[in-house]
JSON list of C-alpha atoms in Angstrom, two decimals:
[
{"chain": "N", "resi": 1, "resn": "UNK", "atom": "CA", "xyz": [-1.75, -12.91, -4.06]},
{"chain": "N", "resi": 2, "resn": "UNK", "atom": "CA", "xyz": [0.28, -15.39, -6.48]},
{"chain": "N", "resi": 3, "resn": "UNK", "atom": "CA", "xyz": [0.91, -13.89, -9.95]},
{"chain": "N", "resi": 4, "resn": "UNK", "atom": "CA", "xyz": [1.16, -15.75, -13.37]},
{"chain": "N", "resi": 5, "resn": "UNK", "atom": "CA", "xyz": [2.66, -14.60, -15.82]},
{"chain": "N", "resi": 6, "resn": "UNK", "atom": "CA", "xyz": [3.43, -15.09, -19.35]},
{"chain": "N", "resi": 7, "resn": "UNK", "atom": "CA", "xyz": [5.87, -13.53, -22.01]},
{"chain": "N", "resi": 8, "resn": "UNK", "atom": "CA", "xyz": [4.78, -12.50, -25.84]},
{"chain": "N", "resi": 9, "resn": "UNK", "atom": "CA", "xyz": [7.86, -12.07, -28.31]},
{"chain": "N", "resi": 10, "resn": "UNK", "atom": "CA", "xyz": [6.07, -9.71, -31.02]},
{"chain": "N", "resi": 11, "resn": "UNK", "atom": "CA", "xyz": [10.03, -9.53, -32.74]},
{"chain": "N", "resi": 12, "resn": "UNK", "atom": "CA", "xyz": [9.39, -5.86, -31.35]},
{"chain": "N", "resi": 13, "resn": "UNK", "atom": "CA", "xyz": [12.16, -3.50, -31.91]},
{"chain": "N", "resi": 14, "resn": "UNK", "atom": "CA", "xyz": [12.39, -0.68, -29.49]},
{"chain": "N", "resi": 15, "resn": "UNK", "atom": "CA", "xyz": [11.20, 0.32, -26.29]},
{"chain": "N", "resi": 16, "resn": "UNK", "atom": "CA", "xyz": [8.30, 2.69, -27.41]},
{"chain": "N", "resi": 17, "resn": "UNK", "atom": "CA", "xyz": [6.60, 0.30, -29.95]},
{"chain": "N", "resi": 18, "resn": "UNK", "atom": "CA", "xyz": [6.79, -2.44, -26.84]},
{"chain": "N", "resi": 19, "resn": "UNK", "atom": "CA", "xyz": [5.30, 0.49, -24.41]},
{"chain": "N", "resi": 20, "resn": "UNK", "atom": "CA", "xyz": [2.16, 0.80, -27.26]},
{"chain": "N", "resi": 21, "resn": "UNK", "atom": "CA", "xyz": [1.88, -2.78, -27.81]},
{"chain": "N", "resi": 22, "resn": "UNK", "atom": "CA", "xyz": [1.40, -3.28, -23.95]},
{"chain": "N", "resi": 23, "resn": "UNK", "atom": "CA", "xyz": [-1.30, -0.66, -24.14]},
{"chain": "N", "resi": 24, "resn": "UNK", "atom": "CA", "xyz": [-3.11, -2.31, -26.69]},
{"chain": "N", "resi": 25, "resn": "UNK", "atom": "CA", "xyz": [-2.96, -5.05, -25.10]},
{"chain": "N", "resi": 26, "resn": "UNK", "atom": "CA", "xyz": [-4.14, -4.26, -21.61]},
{"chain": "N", "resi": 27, "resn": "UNK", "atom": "CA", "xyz": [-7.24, -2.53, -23.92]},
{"chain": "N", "resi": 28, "resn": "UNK", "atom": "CA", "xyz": [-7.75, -5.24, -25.84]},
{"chain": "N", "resi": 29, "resn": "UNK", "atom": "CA", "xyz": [-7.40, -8.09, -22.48]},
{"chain": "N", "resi": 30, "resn": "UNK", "atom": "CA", "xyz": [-9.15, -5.54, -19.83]},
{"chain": "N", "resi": 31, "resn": "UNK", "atom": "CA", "xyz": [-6.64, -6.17, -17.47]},
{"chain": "N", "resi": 32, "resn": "UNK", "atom": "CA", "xyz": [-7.55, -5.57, -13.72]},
{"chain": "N", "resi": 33, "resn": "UNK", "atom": "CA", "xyz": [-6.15, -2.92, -11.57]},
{"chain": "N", "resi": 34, "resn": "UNK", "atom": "CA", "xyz": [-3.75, -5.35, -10.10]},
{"chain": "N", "resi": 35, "resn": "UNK", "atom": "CA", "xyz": [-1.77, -6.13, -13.48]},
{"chain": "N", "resi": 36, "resn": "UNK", "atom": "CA", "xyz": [1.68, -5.63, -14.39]},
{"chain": "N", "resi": 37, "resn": "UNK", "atom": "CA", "xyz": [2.88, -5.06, -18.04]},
{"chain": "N", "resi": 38, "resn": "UNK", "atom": "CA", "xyz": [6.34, -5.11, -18.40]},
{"chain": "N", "resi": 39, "resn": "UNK", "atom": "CA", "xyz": [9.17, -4.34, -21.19]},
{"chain": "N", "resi": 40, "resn": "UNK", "atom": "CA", "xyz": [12.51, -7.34, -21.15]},
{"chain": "N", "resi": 41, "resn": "UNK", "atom": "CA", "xyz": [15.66, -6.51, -23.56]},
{"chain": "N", "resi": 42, "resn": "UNK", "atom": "CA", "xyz": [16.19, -10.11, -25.55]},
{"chain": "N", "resi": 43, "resn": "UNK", "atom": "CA", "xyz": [19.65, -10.09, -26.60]},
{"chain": "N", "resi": 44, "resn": "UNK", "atom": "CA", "xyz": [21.61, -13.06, -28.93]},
{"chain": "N", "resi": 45, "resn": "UNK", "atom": "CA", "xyz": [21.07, -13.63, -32.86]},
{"chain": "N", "resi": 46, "resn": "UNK", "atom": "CA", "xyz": [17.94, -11.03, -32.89]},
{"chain": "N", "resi": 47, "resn": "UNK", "atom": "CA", "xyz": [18.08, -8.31, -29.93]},
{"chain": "N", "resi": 48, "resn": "UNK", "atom": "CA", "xyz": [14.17, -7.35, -29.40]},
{"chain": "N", "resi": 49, "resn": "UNK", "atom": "CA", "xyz": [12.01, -6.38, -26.06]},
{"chain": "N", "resi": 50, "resn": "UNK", "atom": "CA", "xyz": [9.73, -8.79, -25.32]},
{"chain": "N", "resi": 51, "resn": "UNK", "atom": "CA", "xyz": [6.62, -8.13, -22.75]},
{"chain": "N", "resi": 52, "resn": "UNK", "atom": "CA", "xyz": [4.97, -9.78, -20.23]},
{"chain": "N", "resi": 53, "resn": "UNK", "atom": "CA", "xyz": [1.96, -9.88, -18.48]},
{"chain": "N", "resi": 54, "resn": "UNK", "atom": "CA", "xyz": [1.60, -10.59, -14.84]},
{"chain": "N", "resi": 55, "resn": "UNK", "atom": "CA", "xyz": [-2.20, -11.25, -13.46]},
{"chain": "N", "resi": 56, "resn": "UNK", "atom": "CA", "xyz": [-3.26, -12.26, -10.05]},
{"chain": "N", "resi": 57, "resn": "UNK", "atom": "CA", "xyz": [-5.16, -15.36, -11.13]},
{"chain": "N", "resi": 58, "resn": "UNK", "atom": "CA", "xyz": [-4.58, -18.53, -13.10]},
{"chain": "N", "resi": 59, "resn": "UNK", "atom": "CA", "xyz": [-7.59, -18.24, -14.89]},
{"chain": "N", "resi": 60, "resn": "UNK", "atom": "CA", "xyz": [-7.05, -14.79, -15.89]},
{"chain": "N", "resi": 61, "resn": "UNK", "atom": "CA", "xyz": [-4.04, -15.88, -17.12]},
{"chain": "N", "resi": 62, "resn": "UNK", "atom": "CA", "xyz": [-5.53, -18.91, -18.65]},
{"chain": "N", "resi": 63, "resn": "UNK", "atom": "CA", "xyz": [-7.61, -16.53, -20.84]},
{"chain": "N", "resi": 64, "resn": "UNK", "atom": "CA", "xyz": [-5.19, -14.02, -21.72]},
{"chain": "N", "resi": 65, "resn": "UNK", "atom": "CA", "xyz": [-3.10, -16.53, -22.87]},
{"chain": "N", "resi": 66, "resn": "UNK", "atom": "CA", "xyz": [-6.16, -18.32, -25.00]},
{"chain": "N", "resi": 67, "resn": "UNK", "atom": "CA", "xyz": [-7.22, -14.81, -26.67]},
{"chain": "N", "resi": 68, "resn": "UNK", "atom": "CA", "xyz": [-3.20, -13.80, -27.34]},
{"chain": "N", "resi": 69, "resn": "UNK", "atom": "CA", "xyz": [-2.54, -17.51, -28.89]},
{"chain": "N", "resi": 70, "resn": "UNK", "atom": "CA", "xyz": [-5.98, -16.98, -31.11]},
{"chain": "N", "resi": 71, "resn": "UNK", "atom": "CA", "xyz": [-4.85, -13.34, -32.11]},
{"chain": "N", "resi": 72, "resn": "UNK", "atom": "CA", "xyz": [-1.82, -14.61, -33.70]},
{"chain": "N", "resi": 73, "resn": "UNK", "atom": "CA", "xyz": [0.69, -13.53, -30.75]},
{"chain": "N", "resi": 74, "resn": "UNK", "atom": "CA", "xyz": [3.65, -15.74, -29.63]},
{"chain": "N", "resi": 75, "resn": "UNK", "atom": "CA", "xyz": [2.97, -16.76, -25.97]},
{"chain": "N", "resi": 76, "resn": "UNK", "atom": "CA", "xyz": [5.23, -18.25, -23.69]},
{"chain": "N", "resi": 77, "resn": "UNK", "atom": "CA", "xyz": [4.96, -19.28, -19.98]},
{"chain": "N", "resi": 78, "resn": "UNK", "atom": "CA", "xyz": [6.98, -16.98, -17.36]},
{"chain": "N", "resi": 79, "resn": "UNK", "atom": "CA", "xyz": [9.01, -13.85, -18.02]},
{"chain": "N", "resi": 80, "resn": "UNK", "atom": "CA", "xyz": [11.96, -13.92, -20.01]},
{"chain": "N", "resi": 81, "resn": "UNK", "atom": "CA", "xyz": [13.93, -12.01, -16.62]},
{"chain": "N", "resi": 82, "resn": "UNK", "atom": "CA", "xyz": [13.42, -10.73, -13.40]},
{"chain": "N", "resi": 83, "resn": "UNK", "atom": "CA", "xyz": [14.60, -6.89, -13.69]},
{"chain": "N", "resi": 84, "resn": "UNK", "atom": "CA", "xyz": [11.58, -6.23, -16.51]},
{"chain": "N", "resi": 85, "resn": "UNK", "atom": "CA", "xyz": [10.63, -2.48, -16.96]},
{"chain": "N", "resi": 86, "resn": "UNK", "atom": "CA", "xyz": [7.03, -1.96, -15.94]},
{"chain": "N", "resi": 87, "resn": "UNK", "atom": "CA", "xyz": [5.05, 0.00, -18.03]},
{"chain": "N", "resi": 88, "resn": "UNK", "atom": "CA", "xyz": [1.62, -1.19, -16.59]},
{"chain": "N", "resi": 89, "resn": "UNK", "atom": "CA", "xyz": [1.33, -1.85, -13.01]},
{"chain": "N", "resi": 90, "resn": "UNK", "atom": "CA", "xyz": [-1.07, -0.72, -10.01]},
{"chain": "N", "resi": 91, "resn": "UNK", "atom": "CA", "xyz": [-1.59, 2.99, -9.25]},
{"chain": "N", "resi": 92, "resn": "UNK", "atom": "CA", "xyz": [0.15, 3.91, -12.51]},
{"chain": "N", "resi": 93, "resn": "UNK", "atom": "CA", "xyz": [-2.75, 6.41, -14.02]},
{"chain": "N", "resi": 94, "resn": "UNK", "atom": "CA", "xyz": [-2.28, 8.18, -10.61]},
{"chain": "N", "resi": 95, "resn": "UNK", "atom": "CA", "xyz": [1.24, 9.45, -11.54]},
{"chain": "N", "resi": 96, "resn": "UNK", "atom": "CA", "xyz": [0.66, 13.00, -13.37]},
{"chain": "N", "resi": 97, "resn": "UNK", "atom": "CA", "xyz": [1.80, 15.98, -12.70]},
{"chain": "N", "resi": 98, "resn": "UNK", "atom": "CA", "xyz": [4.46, 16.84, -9.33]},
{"chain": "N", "resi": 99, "resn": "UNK", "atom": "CA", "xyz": [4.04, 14.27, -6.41]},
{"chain": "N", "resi": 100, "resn": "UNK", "atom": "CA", "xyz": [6.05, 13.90, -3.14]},
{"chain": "N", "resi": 101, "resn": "UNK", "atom": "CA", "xyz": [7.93, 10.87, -3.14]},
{"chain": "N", "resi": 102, "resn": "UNK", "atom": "CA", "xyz": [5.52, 9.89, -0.18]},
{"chain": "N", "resi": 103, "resn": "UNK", "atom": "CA", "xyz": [2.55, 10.15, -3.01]},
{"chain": "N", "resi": 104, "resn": "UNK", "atom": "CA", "xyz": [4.50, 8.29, -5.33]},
{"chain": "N", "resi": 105, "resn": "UNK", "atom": "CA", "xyz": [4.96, 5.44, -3.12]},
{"chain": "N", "resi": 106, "resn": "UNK", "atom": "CA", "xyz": [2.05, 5.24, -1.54]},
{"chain": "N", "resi": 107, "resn": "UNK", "atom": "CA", "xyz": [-0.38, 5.25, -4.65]},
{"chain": "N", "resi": 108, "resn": "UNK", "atom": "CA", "xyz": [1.37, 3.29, -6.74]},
{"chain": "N", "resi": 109, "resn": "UNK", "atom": "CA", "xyz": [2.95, -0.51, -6.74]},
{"chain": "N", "resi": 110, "resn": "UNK", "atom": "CA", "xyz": [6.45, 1.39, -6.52]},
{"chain": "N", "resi": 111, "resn": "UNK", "atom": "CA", "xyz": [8.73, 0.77, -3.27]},
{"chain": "N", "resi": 112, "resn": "UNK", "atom": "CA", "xyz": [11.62, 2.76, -3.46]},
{"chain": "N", "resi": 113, "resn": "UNK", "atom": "CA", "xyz": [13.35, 5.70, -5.41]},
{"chain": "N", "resi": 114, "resn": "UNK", "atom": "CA", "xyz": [16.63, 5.86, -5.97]},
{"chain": "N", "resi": 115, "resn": "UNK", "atom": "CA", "xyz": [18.23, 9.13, -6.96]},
{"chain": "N", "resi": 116, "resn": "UNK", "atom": "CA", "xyz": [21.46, 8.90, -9.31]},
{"chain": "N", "resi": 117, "resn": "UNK", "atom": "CA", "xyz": [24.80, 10.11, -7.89]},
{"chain": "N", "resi": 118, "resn": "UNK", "atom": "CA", "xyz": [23.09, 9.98, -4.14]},
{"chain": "N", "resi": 119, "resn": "UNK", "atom": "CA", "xyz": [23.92, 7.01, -1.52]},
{"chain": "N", "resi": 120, "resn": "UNK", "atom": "CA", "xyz": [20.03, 7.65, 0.50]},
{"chain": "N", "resi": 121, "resn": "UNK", "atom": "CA", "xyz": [16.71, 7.48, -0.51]},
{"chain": "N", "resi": 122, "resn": "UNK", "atom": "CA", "xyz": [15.01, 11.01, -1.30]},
{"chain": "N", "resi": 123, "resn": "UNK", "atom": "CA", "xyz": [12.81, 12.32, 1.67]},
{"chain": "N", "resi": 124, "resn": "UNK", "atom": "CA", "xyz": [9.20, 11.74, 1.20]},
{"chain": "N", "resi": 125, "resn": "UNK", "atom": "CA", "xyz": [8.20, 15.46, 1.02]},
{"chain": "N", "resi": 126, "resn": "UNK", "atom": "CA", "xyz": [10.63, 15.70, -2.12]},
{"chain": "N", "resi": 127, "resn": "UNK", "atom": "CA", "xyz": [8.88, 16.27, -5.45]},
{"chain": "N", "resi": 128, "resn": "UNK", "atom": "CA", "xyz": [8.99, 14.40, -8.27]},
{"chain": "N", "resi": 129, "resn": "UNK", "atom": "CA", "xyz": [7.85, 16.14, -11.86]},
{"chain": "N", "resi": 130, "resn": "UNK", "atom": "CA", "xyz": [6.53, 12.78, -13.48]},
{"chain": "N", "resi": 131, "resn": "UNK", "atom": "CA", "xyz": [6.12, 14.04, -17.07]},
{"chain": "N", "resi": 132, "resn": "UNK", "atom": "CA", "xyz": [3.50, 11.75, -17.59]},
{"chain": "N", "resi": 133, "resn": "UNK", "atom": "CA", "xyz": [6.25, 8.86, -17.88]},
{"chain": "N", "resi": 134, "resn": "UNK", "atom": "CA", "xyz": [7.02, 7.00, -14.89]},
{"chain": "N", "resi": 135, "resn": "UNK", "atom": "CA", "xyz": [8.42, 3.75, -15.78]},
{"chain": "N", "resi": 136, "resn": "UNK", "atom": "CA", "xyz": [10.21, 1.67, -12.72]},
{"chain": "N", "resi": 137, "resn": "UNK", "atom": "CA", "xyz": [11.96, -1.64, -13.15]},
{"chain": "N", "resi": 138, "resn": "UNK", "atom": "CA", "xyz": [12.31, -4.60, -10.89]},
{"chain": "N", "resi": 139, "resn": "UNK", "atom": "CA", "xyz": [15.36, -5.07, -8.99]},
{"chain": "N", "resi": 140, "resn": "UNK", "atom": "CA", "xyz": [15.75, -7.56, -6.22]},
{"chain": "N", "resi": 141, "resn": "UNK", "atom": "CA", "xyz": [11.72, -8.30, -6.33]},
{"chain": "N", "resi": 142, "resn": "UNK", "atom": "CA", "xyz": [11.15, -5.13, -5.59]},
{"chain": "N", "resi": 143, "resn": "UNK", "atom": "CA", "xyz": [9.64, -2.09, -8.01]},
{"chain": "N", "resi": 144, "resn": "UNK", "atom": "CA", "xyz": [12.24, 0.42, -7.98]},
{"chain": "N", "resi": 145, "resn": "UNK", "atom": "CA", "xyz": [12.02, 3.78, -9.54]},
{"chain": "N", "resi": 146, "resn": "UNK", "atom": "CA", "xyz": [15.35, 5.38, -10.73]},
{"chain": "N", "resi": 147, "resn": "UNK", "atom": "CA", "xyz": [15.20, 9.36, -10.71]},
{"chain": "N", "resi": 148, "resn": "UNK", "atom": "CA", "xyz": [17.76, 12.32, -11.17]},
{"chain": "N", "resi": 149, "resn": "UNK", "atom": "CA", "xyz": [17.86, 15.83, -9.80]},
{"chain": "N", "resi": 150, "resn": "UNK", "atom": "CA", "xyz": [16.35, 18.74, -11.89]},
{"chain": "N", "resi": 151, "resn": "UNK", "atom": "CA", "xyz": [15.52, 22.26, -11.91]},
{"chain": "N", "resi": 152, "resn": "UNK", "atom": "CA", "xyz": [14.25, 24.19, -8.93]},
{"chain": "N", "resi": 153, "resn": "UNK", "atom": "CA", "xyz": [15.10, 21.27, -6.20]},
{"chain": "N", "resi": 154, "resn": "UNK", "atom": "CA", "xyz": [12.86, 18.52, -7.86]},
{"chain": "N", "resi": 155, "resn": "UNK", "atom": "CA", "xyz": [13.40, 14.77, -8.89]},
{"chain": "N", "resi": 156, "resn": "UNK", "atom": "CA", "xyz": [12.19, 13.81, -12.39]},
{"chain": "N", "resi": 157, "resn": "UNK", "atom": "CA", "xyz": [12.40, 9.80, -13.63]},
{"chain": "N", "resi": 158, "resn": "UNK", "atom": "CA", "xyz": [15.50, 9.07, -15.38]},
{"chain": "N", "resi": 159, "resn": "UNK", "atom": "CA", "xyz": [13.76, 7.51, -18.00]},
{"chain": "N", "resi": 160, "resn": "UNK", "atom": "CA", "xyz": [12.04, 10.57, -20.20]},
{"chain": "N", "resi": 161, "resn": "UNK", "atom": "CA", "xyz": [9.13, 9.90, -22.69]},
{"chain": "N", "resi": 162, "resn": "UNK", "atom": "CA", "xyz": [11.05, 11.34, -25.70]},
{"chain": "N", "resi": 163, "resn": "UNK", "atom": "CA", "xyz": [14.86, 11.36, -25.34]},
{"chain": "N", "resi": 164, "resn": "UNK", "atom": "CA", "xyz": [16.60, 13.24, -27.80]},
{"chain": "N", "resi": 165, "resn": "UNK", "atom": "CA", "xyz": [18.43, 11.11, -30.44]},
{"chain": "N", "resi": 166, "resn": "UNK", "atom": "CA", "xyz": [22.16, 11.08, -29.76]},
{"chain": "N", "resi": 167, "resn": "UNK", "atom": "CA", "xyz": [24.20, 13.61, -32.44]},
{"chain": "N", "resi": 168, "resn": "UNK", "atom": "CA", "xyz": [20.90, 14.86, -33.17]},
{"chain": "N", "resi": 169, "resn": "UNK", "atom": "CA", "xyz": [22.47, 18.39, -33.53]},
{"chain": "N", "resi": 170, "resn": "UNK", "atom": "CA", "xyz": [25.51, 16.95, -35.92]}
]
């Protein structure tokens, strides 16, 4: 399978309004199964995150790209990077609740984990407590999913859903 891809700079500011907007969009496009939807830091004169779209097919492309332009949306071939965070991507809706890293890998479009502060890979009976928030990014052209040790012997993603706001308590 080739994918084509295209980028759309929506002058978005932070990570969870790019998340939404890639939501909307998959809604809006129907994307297949085999998508990816992916969050890229712009930095220069206006830092943003940009997102792109990866489809399997020129013509899908060719269309999302058609009903984007006519929506108003700035479209541009390609994606702005290679290490883009993917928010959308096969096998994603299966990644609730705790999962062995085993599960993880082998119902998703993930294809390693990486545990901070650990030279291996986890074992693939280790669980992982997803939170509902699993969001790998590409390294090396491959999907890698960065997690940390928690509580009671379990992984969760380093990324969380909600982070708490630095100095929030002064």
């Amino acid at each position: 399978m080739t994918p084509y891809a295209l980028t759309v700079d929506a002058g978005v500011r932070d990570l969870r309004a790019a998340d939404h907007l890639l939501h909307t969009l998959a809604a809006e496009l129907a994307l297949p199964e085999a998508a990816f939807g992916c969050t890229h830091l712009v930095r220069g004169d206006r830092p943003r995150v940009a997102v792109s779209l990866t489809l399997p097919t020129e013509p899908l492309l060719r269309t999302a790209q058609e009903r984007l332009t006519a929506g108003g949306h700035e479209v541009a071939p390609g994606t702005p990077d290679a290490c883009g965070r993917a928010v959308i991507y096969p096998g994603v809706t299966s990644l609730t609740g705790t999962l062995t890293i085993a599960d993880v890998l082998s119902r998703s479009a993930i294809d390693r984990v990486t545990v901070l502060g650990t030279p291996g890979r986890p074992a693939p009976e280790d669980r992982l407590v997803t939170g509902g928030h699993v969001r790998p990014q590409w390294q090396d052209g491959e999907l890698v999913l960065t997690a940390m040790p928690a509580v009671g012997g379990t992984l969760v993603p380093f990324e969380v859903a909600d982070p708490t706001p630095c100095c929030v308590d002064h």
